XYZ file of C-alpha atoms in Angstrom:
372
model
C -103.431 148.539 -29.240
C -106.415 148.889 -31.595
C -109.595 147.037 -30.713
C -111.665 145.408 -33.497
C -114.728 147.256 -34.676
C -118.122 145.602 -34.909
C -117.664 144.959 -38.641
C -114.174 143.506 -38.219
C -113.933 139.964 -39.648
C -112.093 138.917 -36.481
C -114.723 140.281 -34.083
C -115.405 139.425 -31.291
C -111.693 138.838 -30.721
C -109.477 141.543 -29.257
C -106.232 139.748 -30.132
C -104.691 136.651 -31.674
C -102.305 134.525 -29.591
C -99.579 132.681 -31.481
C -98.814 129.770 -29.158
C -95.694 127.688 -29.686
C -93.262 125.245 -28.119
C -90.376 127.644 -27.548
C -86.658 127.038 -27.514
C -83.354 128.266 -26.066
C -81.620 131.257 -27.608
C -78.239 131.013 -25.849
C -76.006 128.157 -24.605
C -76.820 128.774 -20.929
C -80.543 128.398 -21.689
C -80.260 124.911 -23.206
C -80.322 122.666 -20.132
C -82.976 124.700 -18.240
C -85.102 124.541 -21.378
C -84.674 120.778 -21.732
C -85.491 120.242 -18.065
C -88.727 122.208 -18.475
C -89.622 120.171 -21.561
C -88.996 116.822 -19.864
C -90.222 117.610 -16.340
C -91.890 114.580 -14.771
C -90.886 112.213 -17.560
C -87.911 110.477 -15.894
C -85.493 111.233 -18.741
C -81.902 110.187 -17.871
C -79.399 113.023 -17.518
C -77.177 111.500 -20.205
C -80.069 111.678 -22.677
C -80.596 115.355 -21.875
C -76.894 116.008 -22.426
C -77.100 114.199 -25.771
C -80.021 116.362 -26.889
C -78.252 119.466 -25.583
C -75.358 118.701 -27.912
C -77.719 119.158 -30.861
C -78.426 122.725 -29.739
C -74.755 123.445 -29.017
C -73.872 122.265 -32.530
C -75.961 125.213 -33.749
C -74.459 127.732 -31.340
C -76.588 126.889 -28.320
C -79.901 128.070 -29.684
C -82.952 126.909 -31.561
C -84.224 128.604 -34.726
C -87.829 128.255 -33.589
C -88.150 131.612 -31.823
C -86.887 133.610 -34.800
C -89.253 131.637 -37.008
C -92.139 132.483 -34.695
C -91.183 136.160 -34.793
C -91.283 135.998 -38.579
C -94.627 134.177 -38.563
C -96.061 136.702 -36.106
C -95.024 139.579 -38.386
C -96.485 137.807 -41.428
C -99.780 137.154 -39.635
C -99.989 140.779 -38.519
C -99.390 141.975 -42.089
C -102.026 139.640 -43.532
C -104.564 140.600 -40.871
C -103.992 144.300 -41.561
C -104.195 143.695 -45.324
C -107.675 142.251 -44.775
C -108.800 145.339 -42.926
C -108.475 144.288 -39.294
C -106.751 146.018 -36.409
C -106.471 142.941 -34.168
C -102.931 142.588 -32.722
C -100.999 139.301 -32.695
C -99.444 138.271 -29.378
C -96.909 135.494 -28.803
C -96.529 132.952 -26.027
C -94.431 129.805 -25.559
C -94.772 126.632 -23.566
C -91.119 126.197 -22.622
C -89.279 129.509 -23.047
C -89.840 133.241 -22.928
C -92.267 134.746 -23.639
C -94.185 132.304 -21.434
C -97.923 131.990 -21.971
C -98.852 133.308 -18.520
C -96.761 136.440 -19.035
C -98.408 137.047 -22.405
C -101.904 136.642 -20.947
C -101.008 138.942 -18.056
C -99.839 141.636 -20.469
C -102.937 141.180 -22.638
C -105.187 141.557 -19.611
C -103.373 144.720 -18.579
C -104.024 146.222 -22.008
C -107.707 145.334 -21.928
C -107.415 142.527 -24.487
C -109.938 140.128 -22.999
C -111.015 137.812 -25.812
C -108.255 135.925 -27.621
C -108.114 133.367 -30.404
C -105.182 130.948 -30.287
C -103.145 129.764 -33.272
C -100.977 126.785 -32.286
C -97.842 126.066 -34.325
C -98.871 122.425 -34.639
C -101.188 121.243 -37.386
C -102.172 117.771 -36.178
C -104.351 116.150 -33.531
C -102.497 114.536 -30.632
C -101.881 115.165 -26.961
C -98.559 116.954 -27.514
C -99.804 118.752 -30.626
C -103.150 119.999 -29.349
C -104.390 119.137 -25.868
C -101.102 119.946 -24.136
C -101.294 123.482 -25.533
C -104.850 123.688 -24.241
C -103.494 122.625 -20.845
C -100.834 125.331 -21.102
C -103.491 127.999 -21.593
C -105.504 126.632 -18.681
C -102.428 126.582 -16.419
C -101.517 130.124 -17.446
C -105.038 131.298 -16.682
C -104.880 129.614 -13.286
C -101.567 131.363 -12.598
C -103.236 134.714 -13.254
C -105.945 133.858 -10.716
C -108.795 136.342 -10.470
C -107.147 138.491 -13.166
C -108.119 135.821 -15.691
C -111.776 135.732 -14.647
C -112.933 137.890 -17.555
C -110.581 136.393 -20.169
C -112.230 134.346 -22.933
C -109.865 132.154 -24.943
C -110.739 130.138 -28.033
C -108.554 128.404 -30.626
C -108.610 127.551 -34.312
C -109.089 123.905 -35.236
C -106.289 121.474 -36.190
C -105.377 122.447 -39.738
C -103.327 119.650 -41.319
C -106.111 119.038 -43.848
C -106.842 122.690 -44.542
C -106.464 123.341 -48.302
C -103.887 126.079 -47.674
C -101.611 123.831 -45.592
C -101.827 121.086 -48.201
C -101.211 123.635 -50.972
C -98.029 125.082 -49.482
C -96.565 121.638 -48.825
C -97.441 120.653 -52.386
C -95.866 123.841 -53.751
C -92.626 123.202 -51.898
C -92.520 119.553 -52.947
C -93.040 120.453 -56.620
C -90.198 122.998 -56.482
C -87.872 120.515 -54.776
C -88.583 117.658 -57.170
C -88.234 119.865 -60.223
C -84.789 120.941 -58.998
C -83.462 117.359 -58.816
C -81.353 116.665 -61.932
C -82.121 113.508 -63.918
C -84.769 112.353 -61.475
C -85.733 108.704 -61.929
C -89.089 108.076 -60.223
C -88.455 104.333 -60.243
C -85.452 104.686 -57.915
C -86.728 107.615 -55.863
C -88.696 107.393 -52.626
C -90.706 110.241 -51.108
C -90.578 110.152 -47.320
C -93.111 112.256 -45.451
C -91.568 112.985 -42.055
C -93.124 113.896 -38.734
C -92.246 113.883 -35.048
C -92.486 110.440 -33.499
C -94.729 110.091 -30.453
C -95.386 107.162 -28.098
C -97.636 104.531 -29.654
C -100.094 105.067 -26.811
C -100.366 108.761 -27.668
C -101.236 107.937 -31.260
C -103.620 105.172 -30.158
C -105.607 107.706 -28.121
C -105.368 110.648 -30.525
C -108.740 111.951 -31.637
C -112.146 112.207 -29.969
C -112.691 110.123 -26.879
C -115.473 108.121 -28.515
C -113.446 107.499 -31.694
C -111.084 104.754 -32.800
C -107.895 106.668 -32.076
C -104.775 106.830 -34.276
C -105.911 110.159 -35.699
C -102.366 111.535 -35.527
C -101.035 109.011 -38.014
C -104.228 109.052 -40.060
C -104.054 112.814 -40.592
C -100.427 112.564 -41.727
C -101.264 109.778 -44.161
C -104.138 111.795 -45.602
C -102.062 114.966 -45.881
C -99.175 113.079 -47.478
C -101.496 111.411 -49.984
C -102.919 114.774 -51.035
C -99.470 116.339 -51.371
C -98.135 113.411 -53.426
C -101.272 113.519 -55.560
C -100.728 117.249 -56.109
C -97.165 116.573 -57.246
C -98.386 114.035 -59.806
C -101.111 116.329 -61.098
C -98.808 119.321 -61.501
C -95.670 117.620 -62.818
C -96.664 114.195 -64.071
C -94.149 112.709 -61.594
C -95.560 109.932 -59.426
C -93.351 108.940 -56.503
C -93.840 105.996 -54.211
C -94.254 107.512 -50.759
C -94.560 106.572 -47.101
C -94.631 108.073 -43.606
C -91.533 107.977 -41.397
C -90.654 109.502 -38.037
C -87.884 111.465 -36.349
C -86.898 112.982 -33.002
C -87.980 110.164 -30.742
C -87.231 110.812 -27.073
C -88.241 109.419 -23.719
C -87.652 106.054 -22.111
C -86.281 103.356 -24.451
C -88.771 100.974 -22.791
C -91.708 102.921 -24.245
C -92.759 101.978 -27.803
C -92.739 104.979 -30.163
C -93.947 105.309 -33.725
C -91.616 103.832 -36.336
C -89.820 103.556 -38.723
C -87.180 106.088 -37.842
C -86.158 108.139 -40.868
C -82.513 107.074 -40.611
C -83.361 103.378 -40.338
C -85.665 103.639 -43.328
C -83.055 105.401 -45.476
C -80.625 102.564 -44.747
C -83.253 99.969 -45.669
C -84.170 101.772 -48.878
C -80.531 101.895 -49.934
C -80.473 98.107 -49.626
C -83.605 97.931 -51.776
C -81.990 99.832 -54.639
C -83.405 103.281 -53.972
C -80.984 105.942 -55.216
C -82.713 109.161 -54.132
C -84.759 110.048 -51.054
C -86.891 113.168 -50.897
C -87.766 114.157 -47.324
C -90.941 116.232 -46.929
C -91.369 117.257 -43.246
C -95.138 117.758 -43.372
C -95.349 117.205 -39.610
C -93.631 120.535 -38.921
C -94.712 124.077 -39.751
C -91.194 125.569 -39.700
C -87.530 124.576 -39.885
C -86.862 124.227 -36.178
C -84.420 121.916 -34.399
C -86.082 118.643 -35.357
C -85.707 119.655 -38.990
C -82.291 121.328 -39.103
C -80.625 118.731 -36.870
C -82.545 115.491 -37.290
C -83.121 115.850 -41.029
C -80.653 118.347 -42.518
C -77.803 117.001 -40.422
C -78.407 113.434 -39.243
C -80.623 112.085 -42.028
C -78.448 113.738 -44.670
C -75.359 112.125 -43.119
C -77.131 108.749 -43.154
C -77.983 109.150 -46.829
C -74.406 110.108 -47.677
C -73.051 107.138 -45.739
C -75.208 104.624 -47.610
C -74.752 106.313 -51.005
C -78.253 107.715 -51.486
C -78.970 111.148 -52.975
C -80.773 113.422 -50.519
C -83.258 116.251 -51.025
C -85.230 118.029 -48.310
C -88.473 119.889 -48.928
C -88.969 123.212 -47.061
C -91.617 123.503 -44.357
C -94.553 125.897 -44.566
C -92.699 128.682 -42.713
C -94.070 132.083 -43.700
C -95.128 131.150 -47.206
C -98.099 133.348 -48.190
C -100.316 130.295 -48.773
C -99.742 129.180 -45.177
C -100.190 132.613 -43.654
C -103.379 133.150 -45.653
C -104.662 129.765 -44.490
C -104.093 130.646 -40.825
C -105.949 133.930 -41.207
C -108.753 132.090 -43.022
C -108.965 129.798 -40.003
C -109.070 132.791 -37.669
C -111.927 134.277 -39.695
C -113.705 130.920 -39.587
C -113.353 130.719 -35.798
C -114.522 134.310 -35.370
C -117.620 133.576 -37.455
C -118.346 130.574 -35.216
C -117.970 132.806 -32.163
C -120.537 135.168 -33.710
C -122.911 132.170 -34.108
C -122.776 132.403 -37.897
C -123.159 129.396 -40.173
C -119.678 128.178 -41.122
C -118.685 125.599 -43.737
C -115.095 124.689 -42.816
C -112.625 124.382 -45.679
C -111.233 120.857 -45.950
C -108.923 119.303 -48.541
C -110.566 115.876 -48.383
C -113.781 114.254 -47.236
C -112.294 112.579 -44.159
C -112.622 113.384 -40.471
C -112.955 117.112 -39.751
C -111.766 118.224 -36.315
C -113.771 121.016 -34.686
C -112.367 124.144 -33.069
C -113.907 123.095 -29.736
C -112.295 119.770 -28.894
C -114.571 116.899 -27.912
C -114.670 115.496 -24.411
C -111.808 113.045 -23.899
C -110.024 114.165 -27.060
C -106.287 113.342 -27.175
C -106.070 112.635 -23.429
C -103.140 113.236 -21.121
C -102.043 109.676 -20.293
C -99.824 110.704 -17.362
C -102.211 112.859 -15.332
C -105.588 114.508 -15.836
C -105.146 118.289 -16.077
C -107.565 121.106 -16.869
C -107.630 122.253 -20.495
C -109.376 125.186 -22.162
C -110.885 125.410 -25.666
C -112.630 122.057 -25.326
C -115.635 120.349 -23.801
C -113.652 118.959 -20.894
């Protein structure tokens, strides 16, 4: 594989690592995958079987891996178009290709300094620190072979102008396609993955107030809704809702659930719901099952029109934003002055996570790309 030259905008990095959650690609992979995902969390077997049925409804696989292949190809093309020869590698947390295997292959090819792009835009334990733990665990698995590996990551990017722009673009297109839209009886629901309340309460820097996960979604949603109004003149009342809750029913998770809220809105006279899944970067299982299937069925049952906004996917605005973030991180690594691009004036998360940021509430584990 080509190695970056000294004038490469991605120097000093030898490669980019696209790091994602992973998913099964065949029926016999579903339960092993779910057991890896839920290891140590005391999830009842009947709950795992229920979740497995979602995958089997779609043929026993998740769309996430194909979407990551497409994103990897798009990133490679954009990087090459900007004059770089840095390859893009791919690793998953819960399915092949596993992170450790990817790092082992990189090391064998002499790719020693990597910059990580995580397929999660927001700050939280599951969306940021857990991936940092994955990289640390993979490095530990390699043992002495990882001694000369240097791994950095781009910063959380929910408030990057490119991520906001692509979500705005998709929302505008969706709203403009709705016939006879009446803003007075339409509600815009920004959707993200629910997490335990305690995870949100501790999201953000260890010396901060917490709740950064929800705060970032509210800020992103506000900017996207504002962009819709500016571009179309359509102002929609909007709010944040959640999907895909899992875990023990005794543990409080973020609410309201998207299905519960659709039912409530129907009772309040809302006639159309527009679901914008800003919490996801692609149409994986939480989107195609929990929104396109379950939430749509809920809307149909209560007599509410349903529209779903696409996720960022491989839209050029999103791909360009990720490469911008890679260039930004490379400039930081070269000790150059960097002014990070931000869509608002709120909290800006750094590429090197602060000590105590988004802690693991179950057990303290080593994590790379941070100060602890």
